[in-house]
CSV table of C-alpha atoms in Angstrom, one decimal:
chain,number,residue,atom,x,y,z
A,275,UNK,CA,-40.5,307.6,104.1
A,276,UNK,CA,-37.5,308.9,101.7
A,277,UNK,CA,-35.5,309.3,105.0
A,278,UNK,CA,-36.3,306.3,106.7
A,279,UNK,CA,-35.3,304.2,102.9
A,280,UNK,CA,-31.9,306.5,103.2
A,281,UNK,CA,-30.8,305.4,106.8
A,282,UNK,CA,-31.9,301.7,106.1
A,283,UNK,CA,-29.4,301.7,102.9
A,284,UNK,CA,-26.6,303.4,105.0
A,285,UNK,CA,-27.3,300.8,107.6
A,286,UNK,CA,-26.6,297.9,105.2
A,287,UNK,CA,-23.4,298.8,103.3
A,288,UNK,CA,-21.0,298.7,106.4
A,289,UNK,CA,-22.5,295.7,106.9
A,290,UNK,CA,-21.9,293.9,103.8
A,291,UNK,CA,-18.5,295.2,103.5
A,292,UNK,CA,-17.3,293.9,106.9
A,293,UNK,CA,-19.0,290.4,105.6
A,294,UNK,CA,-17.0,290.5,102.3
A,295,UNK,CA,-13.8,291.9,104.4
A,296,UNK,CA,-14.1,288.9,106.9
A,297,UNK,CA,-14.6,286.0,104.2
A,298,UNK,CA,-11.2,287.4,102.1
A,299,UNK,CA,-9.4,287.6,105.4
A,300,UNK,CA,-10.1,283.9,106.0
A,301,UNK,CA,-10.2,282.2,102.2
A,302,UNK,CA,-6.9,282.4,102.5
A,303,UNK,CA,-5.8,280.4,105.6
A,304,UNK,CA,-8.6,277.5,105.0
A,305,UNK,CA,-6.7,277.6,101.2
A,306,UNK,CA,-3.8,276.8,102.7
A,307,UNK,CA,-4.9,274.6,105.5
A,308,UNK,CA,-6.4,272.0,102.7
A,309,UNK,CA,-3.0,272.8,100.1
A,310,UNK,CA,-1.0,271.1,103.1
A,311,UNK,CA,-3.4,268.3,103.3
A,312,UNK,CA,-3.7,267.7,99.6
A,313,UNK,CA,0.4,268.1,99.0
A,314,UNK,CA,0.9,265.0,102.1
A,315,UNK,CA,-1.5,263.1,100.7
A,316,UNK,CA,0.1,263.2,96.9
A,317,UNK,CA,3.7,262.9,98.8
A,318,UNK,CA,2.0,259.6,100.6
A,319,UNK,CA,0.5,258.0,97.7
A,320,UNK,CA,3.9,258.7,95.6
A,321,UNK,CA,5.8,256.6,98.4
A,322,UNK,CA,3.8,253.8,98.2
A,323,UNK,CA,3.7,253.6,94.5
A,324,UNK,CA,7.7,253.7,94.0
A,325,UNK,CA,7.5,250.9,96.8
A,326,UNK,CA,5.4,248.9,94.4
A,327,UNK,CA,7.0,250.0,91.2
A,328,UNK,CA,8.5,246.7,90.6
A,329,UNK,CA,5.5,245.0,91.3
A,330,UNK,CA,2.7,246.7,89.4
A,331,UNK,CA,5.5,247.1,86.2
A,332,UNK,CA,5.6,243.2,86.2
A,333,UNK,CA,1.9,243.0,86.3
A,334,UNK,CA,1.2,245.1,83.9
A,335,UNK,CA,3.6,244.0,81.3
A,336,UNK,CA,2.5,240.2,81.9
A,337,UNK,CA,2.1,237.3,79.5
A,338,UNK,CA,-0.4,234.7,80.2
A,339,UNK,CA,2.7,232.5,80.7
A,340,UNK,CA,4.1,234.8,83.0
A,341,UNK,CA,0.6,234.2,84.8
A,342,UNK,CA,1.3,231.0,85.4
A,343,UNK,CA,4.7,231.5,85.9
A,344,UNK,CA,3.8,234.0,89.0
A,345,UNK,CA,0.9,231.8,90.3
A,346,UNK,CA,3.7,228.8,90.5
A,347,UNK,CA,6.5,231.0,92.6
A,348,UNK,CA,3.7,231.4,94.6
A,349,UNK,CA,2.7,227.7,95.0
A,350,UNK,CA,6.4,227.0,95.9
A,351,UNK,CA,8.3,230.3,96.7
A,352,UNK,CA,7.7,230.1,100.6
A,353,UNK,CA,8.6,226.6,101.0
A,354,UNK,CA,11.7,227.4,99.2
A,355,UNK,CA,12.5,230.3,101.0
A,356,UNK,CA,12.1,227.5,104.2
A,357,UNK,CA,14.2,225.0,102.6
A,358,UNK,CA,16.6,227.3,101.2
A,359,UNK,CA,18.0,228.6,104.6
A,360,UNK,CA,18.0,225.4,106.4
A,361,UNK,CA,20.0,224.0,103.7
A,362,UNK,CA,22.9,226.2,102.8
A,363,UNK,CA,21.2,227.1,99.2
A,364,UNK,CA,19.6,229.9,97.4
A,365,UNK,CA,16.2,230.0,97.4
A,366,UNK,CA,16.0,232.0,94.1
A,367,UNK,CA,18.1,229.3,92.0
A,368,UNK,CA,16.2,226.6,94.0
A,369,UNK,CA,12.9,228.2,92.3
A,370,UNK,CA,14.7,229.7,88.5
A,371,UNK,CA,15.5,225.5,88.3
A,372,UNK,CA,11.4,224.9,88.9
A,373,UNK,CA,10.4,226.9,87.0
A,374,UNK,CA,13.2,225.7,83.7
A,375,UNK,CA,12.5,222.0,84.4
A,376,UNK,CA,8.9,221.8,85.4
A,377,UNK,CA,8.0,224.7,82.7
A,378,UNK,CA,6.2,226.1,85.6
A,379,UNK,CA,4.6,223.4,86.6
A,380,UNK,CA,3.0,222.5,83.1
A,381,UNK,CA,5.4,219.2,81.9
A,382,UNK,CA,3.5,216.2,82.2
A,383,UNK,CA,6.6,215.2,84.4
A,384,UNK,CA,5.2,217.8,87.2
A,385,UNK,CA,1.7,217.0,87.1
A,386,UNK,CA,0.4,214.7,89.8
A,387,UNK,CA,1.2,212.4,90.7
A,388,UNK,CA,4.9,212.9,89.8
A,389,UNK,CA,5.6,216.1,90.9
A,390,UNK,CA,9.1,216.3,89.7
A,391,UNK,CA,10.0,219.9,89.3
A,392,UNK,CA,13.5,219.3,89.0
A,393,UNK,CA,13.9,216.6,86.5
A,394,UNK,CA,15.7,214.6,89.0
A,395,UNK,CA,16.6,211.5,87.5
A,396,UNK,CA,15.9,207.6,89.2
A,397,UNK,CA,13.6,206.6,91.4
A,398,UNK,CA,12.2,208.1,94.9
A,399,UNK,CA,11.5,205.5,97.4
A,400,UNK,CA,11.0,202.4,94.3
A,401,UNK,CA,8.8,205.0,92.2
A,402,UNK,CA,9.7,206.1,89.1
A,403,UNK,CA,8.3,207.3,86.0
A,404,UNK,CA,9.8,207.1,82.0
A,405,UNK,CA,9.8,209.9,79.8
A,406,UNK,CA,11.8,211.0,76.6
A,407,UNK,CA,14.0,214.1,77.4
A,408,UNK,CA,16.3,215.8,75.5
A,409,UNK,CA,20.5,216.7,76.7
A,410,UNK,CA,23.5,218.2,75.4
A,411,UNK,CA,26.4,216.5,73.6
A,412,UNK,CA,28.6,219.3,75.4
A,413,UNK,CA,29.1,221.3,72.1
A,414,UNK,CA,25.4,222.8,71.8
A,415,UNK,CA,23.8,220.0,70.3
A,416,UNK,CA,20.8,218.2,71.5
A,417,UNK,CA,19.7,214.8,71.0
A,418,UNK,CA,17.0,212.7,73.0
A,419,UNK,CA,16.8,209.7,75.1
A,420,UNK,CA,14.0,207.9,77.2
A,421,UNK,CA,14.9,208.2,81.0
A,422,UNK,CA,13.3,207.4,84.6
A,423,UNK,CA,12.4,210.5,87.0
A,424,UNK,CA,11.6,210.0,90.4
A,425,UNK,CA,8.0,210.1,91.1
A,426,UNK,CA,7.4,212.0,94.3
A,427,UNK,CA,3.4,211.7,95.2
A,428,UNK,CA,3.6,215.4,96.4
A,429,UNK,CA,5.1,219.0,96.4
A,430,UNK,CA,6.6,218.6,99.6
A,431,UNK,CA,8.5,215.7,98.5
A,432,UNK,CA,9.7,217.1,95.3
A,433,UNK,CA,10.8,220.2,97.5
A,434,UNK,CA,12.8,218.4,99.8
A,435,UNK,CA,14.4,215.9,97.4
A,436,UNK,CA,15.8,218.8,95.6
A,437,UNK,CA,17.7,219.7,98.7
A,438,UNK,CA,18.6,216.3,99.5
A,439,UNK,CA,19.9,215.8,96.2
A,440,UNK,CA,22.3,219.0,96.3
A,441,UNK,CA,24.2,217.8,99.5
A,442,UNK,CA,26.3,215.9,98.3
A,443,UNK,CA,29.5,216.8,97.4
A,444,UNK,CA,29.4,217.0,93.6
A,445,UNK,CA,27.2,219.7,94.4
A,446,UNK,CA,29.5,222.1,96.9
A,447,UNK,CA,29.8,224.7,94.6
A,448,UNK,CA,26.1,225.6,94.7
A,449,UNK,CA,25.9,226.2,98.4
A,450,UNK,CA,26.0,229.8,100.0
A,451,UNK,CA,28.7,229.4,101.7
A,452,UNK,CA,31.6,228.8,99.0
A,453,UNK,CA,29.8,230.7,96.6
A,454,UNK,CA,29.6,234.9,96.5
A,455,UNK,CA,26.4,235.4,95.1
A,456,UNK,CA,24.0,233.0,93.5
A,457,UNK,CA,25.0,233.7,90.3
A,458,UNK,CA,28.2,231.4,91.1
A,459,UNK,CA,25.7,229.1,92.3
A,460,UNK,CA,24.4,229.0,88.9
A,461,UNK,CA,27.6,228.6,87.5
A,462,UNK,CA,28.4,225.7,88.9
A,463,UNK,CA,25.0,223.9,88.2
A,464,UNK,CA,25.7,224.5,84.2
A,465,UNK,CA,27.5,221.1,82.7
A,466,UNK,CA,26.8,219.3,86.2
A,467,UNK,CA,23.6,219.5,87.2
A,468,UNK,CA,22.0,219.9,83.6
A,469,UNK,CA,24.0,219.1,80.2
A,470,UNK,CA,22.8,222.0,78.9
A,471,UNK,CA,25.9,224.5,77.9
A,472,UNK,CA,23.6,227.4,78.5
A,473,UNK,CA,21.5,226.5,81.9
A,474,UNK,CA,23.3,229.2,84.2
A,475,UNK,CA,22.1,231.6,82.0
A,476,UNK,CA,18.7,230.9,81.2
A,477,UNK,CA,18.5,230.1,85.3
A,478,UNK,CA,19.9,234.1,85.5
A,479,UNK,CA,17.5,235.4,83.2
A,480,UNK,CA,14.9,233.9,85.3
A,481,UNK,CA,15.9,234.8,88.6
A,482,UNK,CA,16.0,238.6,87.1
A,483,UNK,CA,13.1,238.5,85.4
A,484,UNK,CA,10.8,237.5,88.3
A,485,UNK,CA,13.0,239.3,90.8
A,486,UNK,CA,13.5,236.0,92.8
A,487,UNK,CA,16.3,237.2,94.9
A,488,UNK,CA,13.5,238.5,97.2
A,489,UNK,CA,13.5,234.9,98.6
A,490,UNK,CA,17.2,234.4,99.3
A,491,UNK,CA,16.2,236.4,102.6
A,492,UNK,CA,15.0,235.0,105.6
């Protein structure tokens, strides 16, 4: 019995060894088999996320005006972009000036049924509505009058009266096509366009702000 219990324990430590010898021979490569997978995967998700940088940084640091703000570019932005490049115009000036003279879409002047975006003064086809509005004396200073605004009906008209109205040649030096980039666009809106002595740059900080240059492409 003694002998038998002595073979059966020599029996059974080669046995266990070769086990233990086989298992550390192959941790290894199924180590580094899954490292590989792991390291693609991080070096993935790292791409994606500097390709949204921009993106989830404006989210996160967002207002509840920038929410509306961001939810009216994306009412308009597309039908801009459309309008934009059929017209000789930037797209991202075309929306910076919606955004300043509608307050994104919140002045009573831009609610339905108006839907004047631009503050474009007159009437649209014999409709009109009267509102007080403030201007610039040239020098800075602001005083108020009571004016008529066209009164559109829609957003499609508003759109497309905007790029009506910039045809004309008063208006040349806003077009693509004499102008380098649309910061000469906005230049040449300020003291023409608005009487405001500042209105290129508030449009600027706008277009910057909510990255709007993404629409000048088509």
């Amino acid at each position: 019995m003694a002998k038998g219990k002595k073979k059966s324990k020599s029996k059974a430590r080669p046995k266990k060894t070769k086990k233990k010898k086989k298992s550390f021979l192959l941790f290894p490569k199924f180590f580094q088999k899954w490292s590989l997978i792991f390291i693609g995967l991080f070096a993935l998700l790292g791409l994606l996320a500097s390709l949204n940088f921009p993106r989830l940084t404006m989210e996160k640091n967002m207002t509840s005006t920038d929410e509306t703000t961001v939810a009216f570019i994306a009412e308009i932005g597309e039908t801009s972009r459309y309008l934009a490049a059929r017209n000789d115009l930037y797209a991202s000036v075309m929306i910076a000036q919606a955004i300043l003279e509608s307050d994104s879409g919140q002045s009573s002047l831009s609610q339905k049924p108006s839907y004047n975006f631009f503050g474009i003064k007159g009437d649209y086809n014999g409709q009109s509505v009267t509102l007080p509005t403030w201007e610039d004396d040239g020098k800075g200073n602001p005083y108020y009058i009571d004016a008529a605004f066209r009164s559109y009906g829609s957003v499609e008209n508003s759109l497309q009266d905007y790029v009506d109205f910039l045809e004309g040649s008063y208006y040349v030096g806003v077009h693509r096509s004499k102008t380098k980039n649309y910061k000469d666009a906005t230049a040449a809106l300020t003291g023409v366009y608005a009487t405001d002595t500042t209105y290129g740059d508030k449009l600027n900080s706008i277009i910057e702000q909510y990255q709007l240059t993404i629409y000048d492409t088509y």
